[in-house]
PDB file of C-alpha atoms and ligand atoms in Angstrom:
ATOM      1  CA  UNK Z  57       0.000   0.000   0.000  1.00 89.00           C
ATOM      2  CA  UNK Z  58       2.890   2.260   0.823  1.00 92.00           C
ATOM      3  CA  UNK Z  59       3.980   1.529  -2.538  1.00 96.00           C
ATOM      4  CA  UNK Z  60       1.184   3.530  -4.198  1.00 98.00           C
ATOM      5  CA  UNK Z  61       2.396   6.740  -2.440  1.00 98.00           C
ATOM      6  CA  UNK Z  62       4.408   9.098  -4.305  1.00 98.00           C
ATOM      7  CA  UNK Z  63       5.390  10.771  -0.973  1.00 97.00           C
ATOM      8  CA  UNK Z  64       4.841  10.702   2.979  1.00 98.00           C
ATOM      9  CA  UNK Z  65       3.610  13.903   4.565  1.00 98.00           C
ATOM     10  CA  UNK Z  66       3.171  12.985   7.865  1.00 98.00           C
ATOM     11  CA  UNK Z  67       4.068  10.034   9.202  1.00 98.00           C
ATOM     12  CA  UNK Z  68       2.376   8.233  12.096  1.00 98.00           C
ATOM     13  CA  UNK Z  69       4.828   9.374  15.347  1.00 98.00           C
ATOM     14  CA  UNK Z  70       4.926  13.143  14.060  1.00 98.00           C
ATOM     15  CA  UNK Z  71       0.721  13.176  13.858  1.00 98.00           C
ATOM     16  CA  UNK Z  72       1.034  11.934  17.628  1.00 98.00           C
ATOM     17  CA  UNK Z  73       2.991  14.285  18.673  1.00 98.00           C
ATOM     18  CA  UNK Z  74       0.664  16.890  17.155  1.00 98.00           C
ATOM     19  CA  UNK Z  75      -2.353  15.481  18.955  1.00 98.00           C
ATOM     20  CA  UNK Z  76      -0.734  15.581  22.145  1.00 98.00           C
ATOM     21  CA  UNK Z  77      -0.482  19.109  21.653  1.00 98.00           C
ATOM     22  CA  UNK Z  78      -4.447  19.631  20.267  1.00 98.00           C
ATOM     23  CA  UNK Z  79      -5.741  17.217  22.966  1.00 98.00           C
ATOM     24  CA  UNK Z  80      -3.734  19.121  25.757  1.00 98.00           C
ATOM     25  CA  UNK Z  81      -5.193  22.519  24.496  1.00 98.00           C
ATOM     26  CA  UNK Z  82      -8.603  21.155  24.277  1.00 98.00           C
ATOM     27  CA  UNK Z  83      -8.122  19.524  27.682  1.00 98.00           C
ATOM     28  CA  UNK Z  84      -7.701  22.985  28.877  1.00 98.00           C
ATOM     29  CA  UNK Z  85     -10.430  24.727  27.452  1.00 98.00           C
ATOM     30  CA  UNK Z  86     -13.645  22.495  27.885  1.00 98.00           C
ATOM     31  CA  UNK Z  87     -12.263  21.465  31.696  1.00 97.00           C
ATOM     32  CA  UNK Z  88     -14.987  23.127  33.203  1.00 97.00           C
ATOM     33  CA  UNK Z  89     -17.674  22.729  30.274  1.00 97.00           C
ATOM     34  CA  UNK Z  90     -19.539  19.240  29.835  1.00 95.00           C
ATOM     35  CA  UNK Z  91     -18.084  18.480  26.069  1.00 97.00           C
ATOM     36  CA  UNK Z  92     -19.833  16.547  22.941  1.00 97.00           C
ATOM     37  CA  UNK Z  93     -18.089  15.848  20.345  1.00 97.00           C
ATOM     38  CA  UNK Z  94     -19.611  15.013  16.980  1.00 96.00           C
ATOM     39  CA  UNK Z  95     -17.114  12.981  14.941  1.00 96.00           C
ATOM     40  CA  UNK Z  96     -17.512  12.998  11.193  1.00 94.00           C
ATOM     41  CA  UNK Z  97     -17.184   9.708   9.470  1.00 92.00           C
ATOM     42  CA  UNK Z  98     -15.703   7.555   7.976  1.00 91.00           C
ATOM     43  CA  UNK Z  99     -12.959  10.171   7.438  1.00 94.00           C
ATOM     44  CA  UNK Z 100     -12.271  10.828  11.350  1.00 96.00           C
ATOM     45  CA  UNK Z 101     -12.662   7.305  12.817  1.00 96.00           C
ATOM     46  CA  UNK Z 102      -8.529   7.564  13.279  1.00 98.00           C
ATOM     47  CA  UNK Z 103      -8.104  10.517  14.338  1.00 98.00           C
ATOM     48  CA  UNK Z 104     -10.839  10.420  16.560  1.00 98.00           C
ATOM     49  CA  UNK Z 105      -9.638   7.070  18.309  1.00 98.00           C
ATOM     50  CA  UNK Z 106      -6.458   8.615  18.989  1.00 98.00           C
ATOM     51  CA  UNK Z 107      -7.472  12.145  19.991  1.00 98.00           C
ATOM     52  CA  UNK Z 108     -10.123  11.203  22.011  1.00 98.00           C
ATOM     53  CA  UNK Z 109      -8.612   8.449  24.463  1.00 98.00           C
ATOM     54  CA  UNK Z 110      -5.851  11.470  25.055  1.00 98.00           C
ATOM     55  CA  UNK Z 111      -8.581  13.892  26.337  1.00 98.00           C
ATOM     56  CA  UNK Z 112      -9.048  12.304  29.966  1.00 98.00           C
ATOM     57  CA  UNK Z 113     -12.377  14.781  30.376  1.00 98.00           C
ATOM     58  CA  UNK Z 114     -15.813  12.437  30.826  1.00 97.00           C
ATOM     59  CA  UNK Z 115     -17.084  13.987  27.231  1.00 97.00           C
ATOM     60  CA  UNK Z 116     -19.931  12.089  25.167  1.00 96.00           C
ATOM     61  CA  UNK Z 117     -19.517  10.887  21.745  1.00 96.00           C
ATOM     62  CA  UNK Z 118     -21.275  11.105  18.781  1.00 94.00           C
ATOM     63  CA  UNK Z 119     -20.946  10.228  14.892  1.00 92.00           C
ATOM     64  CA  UNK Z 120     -22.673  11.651  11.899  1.00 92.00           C
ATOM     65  CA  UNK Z 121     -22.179   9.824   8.329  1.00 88.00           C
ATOM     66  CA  UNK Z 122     -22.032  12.157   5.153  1.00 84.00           C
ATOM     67  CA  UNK Z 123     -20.538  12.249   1.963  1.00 72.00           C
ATOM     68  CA  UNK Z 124     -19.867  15.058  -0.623  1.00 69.00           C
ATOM     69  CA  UNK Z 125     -17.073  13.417  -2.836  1.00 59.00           C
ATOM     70  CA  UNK Z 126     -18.682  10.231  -4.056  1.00 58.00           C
ATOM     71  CA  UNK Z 127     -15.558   8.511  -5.891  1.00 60.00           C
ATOM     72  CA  UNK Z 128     -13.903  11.291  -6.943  1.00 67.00           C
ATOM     73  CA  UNK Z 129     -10.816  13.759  -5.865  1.00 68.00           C
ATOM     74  CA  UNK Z 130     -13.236  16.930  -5.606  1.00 68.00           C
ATOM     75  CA  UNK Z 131     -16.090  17.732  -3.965  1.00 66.00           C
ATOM     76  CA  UNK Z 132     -19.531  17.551  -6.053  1.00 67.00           C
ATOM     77  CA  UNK Z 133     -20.652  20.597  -4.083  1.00 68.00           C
ATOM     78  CA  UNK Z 134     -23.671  18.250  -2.534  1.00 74.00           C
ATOM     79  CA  UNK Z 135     -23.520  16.914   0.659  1.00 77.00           C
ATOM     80  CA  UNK Z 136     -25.565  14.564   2.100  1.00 75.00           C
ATOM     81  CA  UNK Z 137     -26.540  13.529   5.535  1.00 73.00           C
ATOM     82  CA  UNK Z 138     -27.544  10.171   6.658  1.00 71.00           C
ATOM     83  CA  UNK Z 139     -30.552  11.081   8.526  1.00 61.00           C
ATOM     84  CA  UNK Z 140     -30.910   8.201  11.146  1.00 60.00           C
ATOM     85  CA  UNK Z 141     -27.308   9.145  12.618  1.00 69.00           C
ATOM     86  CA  UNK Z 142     -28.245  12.902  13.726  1.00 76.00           C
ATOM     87  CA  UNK Z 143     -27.096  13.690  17.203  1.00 85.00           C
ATOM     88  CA  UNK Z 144     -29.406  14.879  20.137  1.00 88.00           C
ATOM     89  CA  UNK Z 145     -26.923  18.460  20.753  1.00 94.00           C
ATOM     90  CA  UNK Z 146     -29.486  20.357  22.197  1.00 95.00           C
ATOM     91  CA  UNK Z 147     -27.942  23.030  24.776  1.00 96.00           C
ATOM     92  CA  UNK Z 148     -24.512  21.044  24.245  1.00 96.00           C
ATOM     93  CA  UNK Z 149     -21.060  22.416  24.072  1.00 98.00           C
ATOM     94  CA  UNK Z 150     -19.947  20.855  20.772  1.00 98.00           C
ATOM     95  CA  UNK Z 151     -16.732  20.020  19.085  1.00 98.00           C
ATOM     96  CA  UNK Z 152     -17.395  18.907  15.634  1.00 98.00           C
ATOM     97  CA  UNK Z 153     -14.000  16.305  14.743  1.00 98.00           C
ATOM     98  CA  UNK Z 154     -13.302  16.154  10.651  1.00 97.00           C
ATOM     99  CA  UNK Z 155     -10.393  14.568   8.537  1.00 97.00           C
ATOM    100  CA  UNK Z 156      -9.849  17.557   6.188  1.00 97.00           C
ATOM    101  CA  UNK Z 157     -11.132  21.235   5.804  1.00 97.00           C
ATOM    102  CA  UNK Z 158     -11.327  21.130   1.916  1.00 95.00           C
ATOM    103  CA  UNK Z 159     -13.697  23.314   0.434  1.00 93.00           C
ATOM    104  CA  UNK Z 160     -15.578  23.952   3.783  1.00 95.00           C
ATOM    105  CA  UNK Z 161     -18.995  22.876   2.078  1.00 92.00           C
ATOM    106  CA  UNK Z 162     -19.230  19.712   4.752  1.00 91.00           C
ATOM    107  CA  UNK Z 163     -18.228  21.797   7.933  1.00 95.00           C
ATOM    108  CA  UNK Z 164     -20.395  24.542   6.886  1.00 95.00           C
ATOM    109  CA  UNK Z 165     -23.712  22.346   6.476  1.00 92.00           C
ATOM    110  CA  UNK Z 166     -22.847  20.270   9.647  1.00 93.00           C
ATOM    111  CA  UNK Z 167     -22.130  23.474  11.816  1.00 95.00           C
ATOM    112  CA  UNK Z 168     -25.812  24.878  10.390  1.00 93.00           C
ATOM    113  CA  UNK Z 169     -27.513  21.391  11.359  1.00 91.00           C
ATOM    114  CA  UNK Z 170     -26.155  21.344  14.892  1.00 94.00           C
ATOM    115  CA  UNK Z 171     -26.701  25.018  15.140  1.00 94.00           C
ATOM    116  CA  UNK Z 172     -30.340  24.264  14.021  1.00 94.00           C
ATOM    117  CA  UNK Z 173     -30.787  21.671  16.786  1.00 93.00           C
ATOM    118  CA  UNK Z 174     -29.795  24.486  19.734  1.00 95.00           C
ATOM    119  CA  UNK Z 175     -26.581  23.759  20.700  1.00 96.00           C
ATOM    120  CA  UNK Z 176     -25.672  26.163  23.154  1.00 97.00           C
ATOM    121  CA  UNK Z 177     -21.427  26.423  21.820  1.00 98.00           C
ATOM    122  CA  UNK Z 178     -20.073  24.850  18.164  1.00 98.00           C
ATOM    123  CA  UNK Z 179     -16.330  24.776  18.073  1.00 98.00           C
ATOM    124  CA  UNK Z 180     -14.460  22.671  14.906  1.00 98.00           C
ATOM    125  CA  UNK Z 181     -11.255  20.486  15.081  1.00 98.00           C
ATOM    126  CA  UNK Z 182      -9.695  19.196  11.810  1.00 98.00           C
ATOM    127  CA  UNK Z 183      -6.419  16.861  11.555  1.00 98.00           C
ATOM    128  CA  UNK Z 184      -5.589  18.763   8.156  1.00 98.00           C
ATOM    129  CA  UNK Z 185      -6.640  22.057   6.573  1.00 98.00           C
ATOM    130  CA  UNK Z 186      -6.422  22.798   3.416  1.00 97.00           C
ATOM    131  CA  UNK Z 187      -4.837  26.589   2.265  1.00 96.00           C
ATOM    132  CA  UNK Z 188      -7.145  27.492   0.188  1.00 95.00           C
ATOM    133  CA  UNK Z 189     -10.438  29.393  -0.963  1.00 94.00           C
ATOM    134  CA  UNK Z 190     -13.349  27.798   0.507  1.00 95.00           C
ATOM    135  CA  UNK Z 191     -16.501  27.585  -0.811  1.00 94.00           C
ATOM    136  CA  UNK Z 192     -17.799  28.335   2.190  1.00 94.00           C
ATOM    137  CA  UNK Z 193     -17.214  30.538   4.667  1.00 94.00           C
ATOM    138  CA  UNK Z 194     -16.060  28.477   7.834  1.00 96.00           C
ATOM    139  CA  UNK Z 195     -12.950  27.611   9.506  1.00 97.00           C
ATOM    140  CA  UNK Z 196     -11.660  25.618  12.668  1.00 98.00           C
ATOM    141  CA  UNK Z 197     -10.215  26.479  16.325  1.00 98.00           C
ATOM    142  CA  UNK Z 198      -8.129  23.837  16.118  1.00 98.00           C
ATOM    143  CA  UNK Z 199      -5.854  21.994  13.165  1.00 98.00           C
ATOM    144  CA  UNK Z 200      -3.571  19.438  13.660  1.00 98.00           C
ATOM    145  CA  UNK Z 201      -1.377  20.707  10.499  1.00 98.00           C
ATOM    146  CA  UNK Z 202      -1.973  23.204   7.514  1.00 98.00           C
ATOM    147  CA  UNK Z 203      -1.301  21.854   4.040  1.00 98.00           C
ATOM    148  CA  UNK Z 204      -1.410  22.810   0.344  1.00 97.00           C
ATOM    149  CA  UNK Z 205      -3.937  22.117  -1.870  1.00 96.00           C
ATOM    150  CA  UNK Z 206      -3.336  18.565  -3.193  1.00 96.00           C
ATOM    151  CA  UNK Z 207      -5.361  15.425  -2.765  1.00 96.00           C
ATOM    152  CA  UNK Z 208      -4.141  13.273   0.504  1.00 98.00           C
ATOM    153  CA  UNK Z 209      -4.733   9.498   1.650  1.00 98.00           C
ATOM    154  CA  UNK Z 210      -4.293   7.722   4.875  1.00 98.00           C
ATOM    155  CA  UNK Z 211      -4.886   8.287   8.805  1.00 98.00           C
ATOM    156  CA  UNK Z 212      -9.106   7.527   8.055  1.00 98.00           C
ATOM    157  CA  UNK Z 213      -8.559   9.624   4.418  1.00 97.00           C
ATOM    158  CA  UNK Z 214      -9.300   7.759   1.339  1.00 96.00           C
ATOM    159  CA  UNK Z 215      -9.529   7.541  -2.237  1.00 96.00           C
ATOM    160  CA  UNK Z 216     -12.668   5.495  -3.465  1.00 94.00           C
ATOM    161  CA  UNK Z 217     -12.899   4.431   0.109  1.00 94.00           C
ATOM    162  CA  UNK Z 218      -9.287   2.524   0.124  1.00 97.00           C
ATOM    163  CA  UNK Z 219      -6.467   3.842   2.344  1.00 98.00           C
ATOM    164  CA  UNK Z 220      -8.318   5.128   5.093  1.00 98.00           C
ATOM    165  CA  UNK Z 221      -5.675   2.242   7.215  1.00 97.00           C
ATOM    166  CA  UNK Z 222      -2.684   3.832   5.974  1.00 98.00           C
ATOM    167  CA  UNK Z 223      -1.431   4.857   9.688  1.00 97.00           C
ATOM    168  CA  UNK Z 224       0.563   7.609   7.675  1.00 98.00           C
ATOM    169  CA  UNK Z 225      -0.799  10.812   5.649  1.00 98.00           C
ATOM    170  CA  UNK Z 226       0.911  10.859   2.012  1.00 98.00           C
ATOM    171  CA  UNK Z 227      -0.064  11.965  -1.800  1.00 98.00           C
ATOM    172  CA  UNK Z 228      -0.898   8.953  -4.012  1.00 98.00           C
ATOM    173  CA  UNK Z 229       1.466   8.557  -7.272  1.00 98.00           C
ATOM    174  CA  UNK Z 230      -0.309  10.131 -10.221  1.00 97.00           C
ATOM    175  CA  UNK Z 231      -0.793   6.771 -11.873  1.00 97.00           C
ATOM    176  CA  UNK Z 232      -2.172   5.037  -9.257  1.00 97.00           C
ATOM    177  CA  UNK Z 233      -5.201   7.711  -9.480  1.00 96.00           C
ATOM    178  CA  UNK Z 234      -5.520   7.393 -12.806  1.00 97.00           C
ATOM    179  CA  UNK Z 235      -5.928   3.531 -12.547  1.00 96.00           C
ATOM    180  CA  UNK Z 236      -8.550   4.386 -10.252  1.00 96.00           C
ATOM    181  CA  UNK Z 237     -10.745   6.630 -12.338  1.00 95.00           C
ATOM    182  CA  UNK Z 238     -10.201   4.096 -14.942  1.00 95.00           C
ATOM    183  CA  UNK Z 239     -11.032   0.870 -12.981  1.00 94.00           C
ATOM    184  CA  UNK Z 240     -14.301   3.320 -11.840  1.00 93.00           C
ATOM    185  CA  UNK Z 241     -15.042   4.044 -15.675  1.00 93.00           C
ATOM    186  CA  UNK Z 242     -14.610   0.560 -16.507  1.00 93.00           C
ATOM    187  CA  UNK Z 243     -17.231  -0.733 -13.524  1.00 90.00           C
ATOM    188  CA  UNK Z 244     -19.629   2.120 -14.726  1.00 87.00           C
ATOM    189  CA  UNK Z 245     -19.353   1.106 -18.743  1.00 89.00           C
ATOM    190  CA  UNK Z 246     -20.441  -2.637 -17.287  1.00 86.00           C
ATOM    191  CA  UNK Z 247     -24.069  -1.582 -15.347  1.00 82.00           C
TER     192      UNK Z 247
HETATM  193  P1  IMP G 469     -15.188  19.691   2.001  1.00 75.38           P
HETATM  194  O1  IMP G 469     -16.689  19.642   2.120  1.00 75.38           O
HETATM  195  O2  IMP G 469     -14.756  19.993   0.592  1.00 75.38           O
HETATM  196  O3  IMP G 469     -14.505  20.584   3.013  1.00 75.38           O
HETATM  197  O4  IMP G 469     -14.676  18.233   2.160  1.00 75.38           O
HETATM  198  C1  IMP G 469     -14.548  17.610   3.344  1.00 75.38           C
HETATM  199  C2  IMP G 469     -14.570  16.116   3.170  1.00 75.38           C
HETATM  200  O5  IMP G 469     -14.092  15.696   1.879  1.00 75.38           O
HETATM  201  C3  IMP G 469     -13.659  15.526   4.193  1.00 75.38           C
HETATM  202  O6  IMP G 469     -14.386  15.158   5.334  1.00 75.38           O
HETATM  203  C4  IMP G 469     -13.052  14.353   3.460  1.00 75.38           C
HETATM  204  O7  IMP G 469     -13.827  13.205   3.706  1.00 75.38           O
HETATM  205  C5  IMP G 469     -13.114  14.695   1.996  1.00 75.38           C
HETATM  206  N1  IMP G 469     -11.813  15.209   1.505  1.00 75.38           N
HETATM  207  C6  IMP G 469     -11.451  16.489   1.281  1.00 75.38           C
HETATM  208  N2  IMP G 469     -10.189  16.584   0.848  1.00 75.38           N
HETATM  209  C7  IMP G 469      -9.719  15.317   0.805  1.00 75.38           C
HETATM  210  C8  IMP G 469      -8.447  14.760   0.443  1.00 75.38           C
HETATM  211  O8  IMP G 469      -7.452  15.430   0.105  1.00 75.38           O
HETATM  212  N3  IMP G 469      -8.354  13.396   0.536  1.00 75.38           N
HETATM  213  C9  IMP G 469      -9.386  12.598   0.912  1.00 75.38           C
HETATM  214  N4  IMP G 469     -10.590  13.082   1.259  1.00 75.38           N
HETATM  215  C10 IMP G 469     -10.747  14.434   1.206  1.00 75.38           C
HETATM  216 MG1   MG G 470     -14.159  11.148   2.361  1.00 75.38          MG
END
């Protein structure tokens, strides 16, 4: 799998050392609030594993499931929820966990349905942001590490779903992305 990278951004013992830092600052400010934190999957299940369990406050967890990608390297601009997974937040200090601030059009929708549902505080945490425009206007209190705008794997990010296990955060090698969208163009000429 490693073999499909064309380069390592982040390897597994310096993104540790990072959330030692983010869960020690987030320690700090929620010790005296009860904290929820809403975990966006799949993309966070990693990070949220081993951010959480370093946060030794007595918070709740919750998960919502959406997607805006749907096989592809860029958003499609539409994101949708899966309904049944909605978190009760009402009158909760929230900190909404994501993978990646990309375009911003997933934050921004998740912040406006937790904000709909009366949370009383909404605070975001992403492993990676992405320097960039956003399509939306949001951004996060807390980021593991800034990076440019280029498409990453690994650490609960995929491509077409595989990778998320990589327990490092790299760039995949141009071909192997193009085999991708071909093997996906090939399964779509079949149906
Ligand atoms: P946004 O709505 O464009 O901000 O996209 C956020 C979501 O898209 C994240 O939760 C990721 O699941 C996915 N995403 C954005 N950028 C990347 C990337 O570079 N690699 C893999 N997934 C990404
Ligand atoms: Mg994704």
């Amino acid at each position: 799998m490693l073999r499909d990278l064309d380069r390592v951004l982040y390897h597994e013992s310096t993104i540790l050392v990072r959330l030692d830092e983010l869960a020690a600052q987030i320690t700090k400010e929620y010790r005296d609030l009860e904290l929820t934190v809403v975990a966006v999957l799949n993309g966070s299940f990693m990070f949220m594993g081993d951010l959480l369990r370093r946060i030794p406050l007595p918070l709740r967890v919750d998960c919502v499931s959406v997607a805006s990608y749907h096989g592809g390297t860029e958003t499609t601009g539409k994101v949708t929820f899966d309904q049944l997974s909605i978190p009760d937040v009402k009158g909760r200090h929230v900190l909404i966990l994501d993978d990646i601030l990309d375009s911003g059009l997933t934050m921004d929708a998740i912040k406006h349905k937790l904000g709909g549902l009366g949370a009383k505080s909404i605070k975001v945490c992403v492993l990676l942001r992405k320097l960039k425009k956003r399509m939306a206007e949001v951004d996060a209190e807390y980021v593991g590490f800034d990076i440019g705008d280029e498409f990453v794997v690994g650490y609960g990010l995929d491509f077409q779903e595989k990778y998320r296990n990589l327990p490092c955060i790299g760039v995949l090698l141009p071909e192997v992305i193009e085999a991708g969208f071909a093997a996906a163009r090939a399964a779509k000429d079949k149906e």
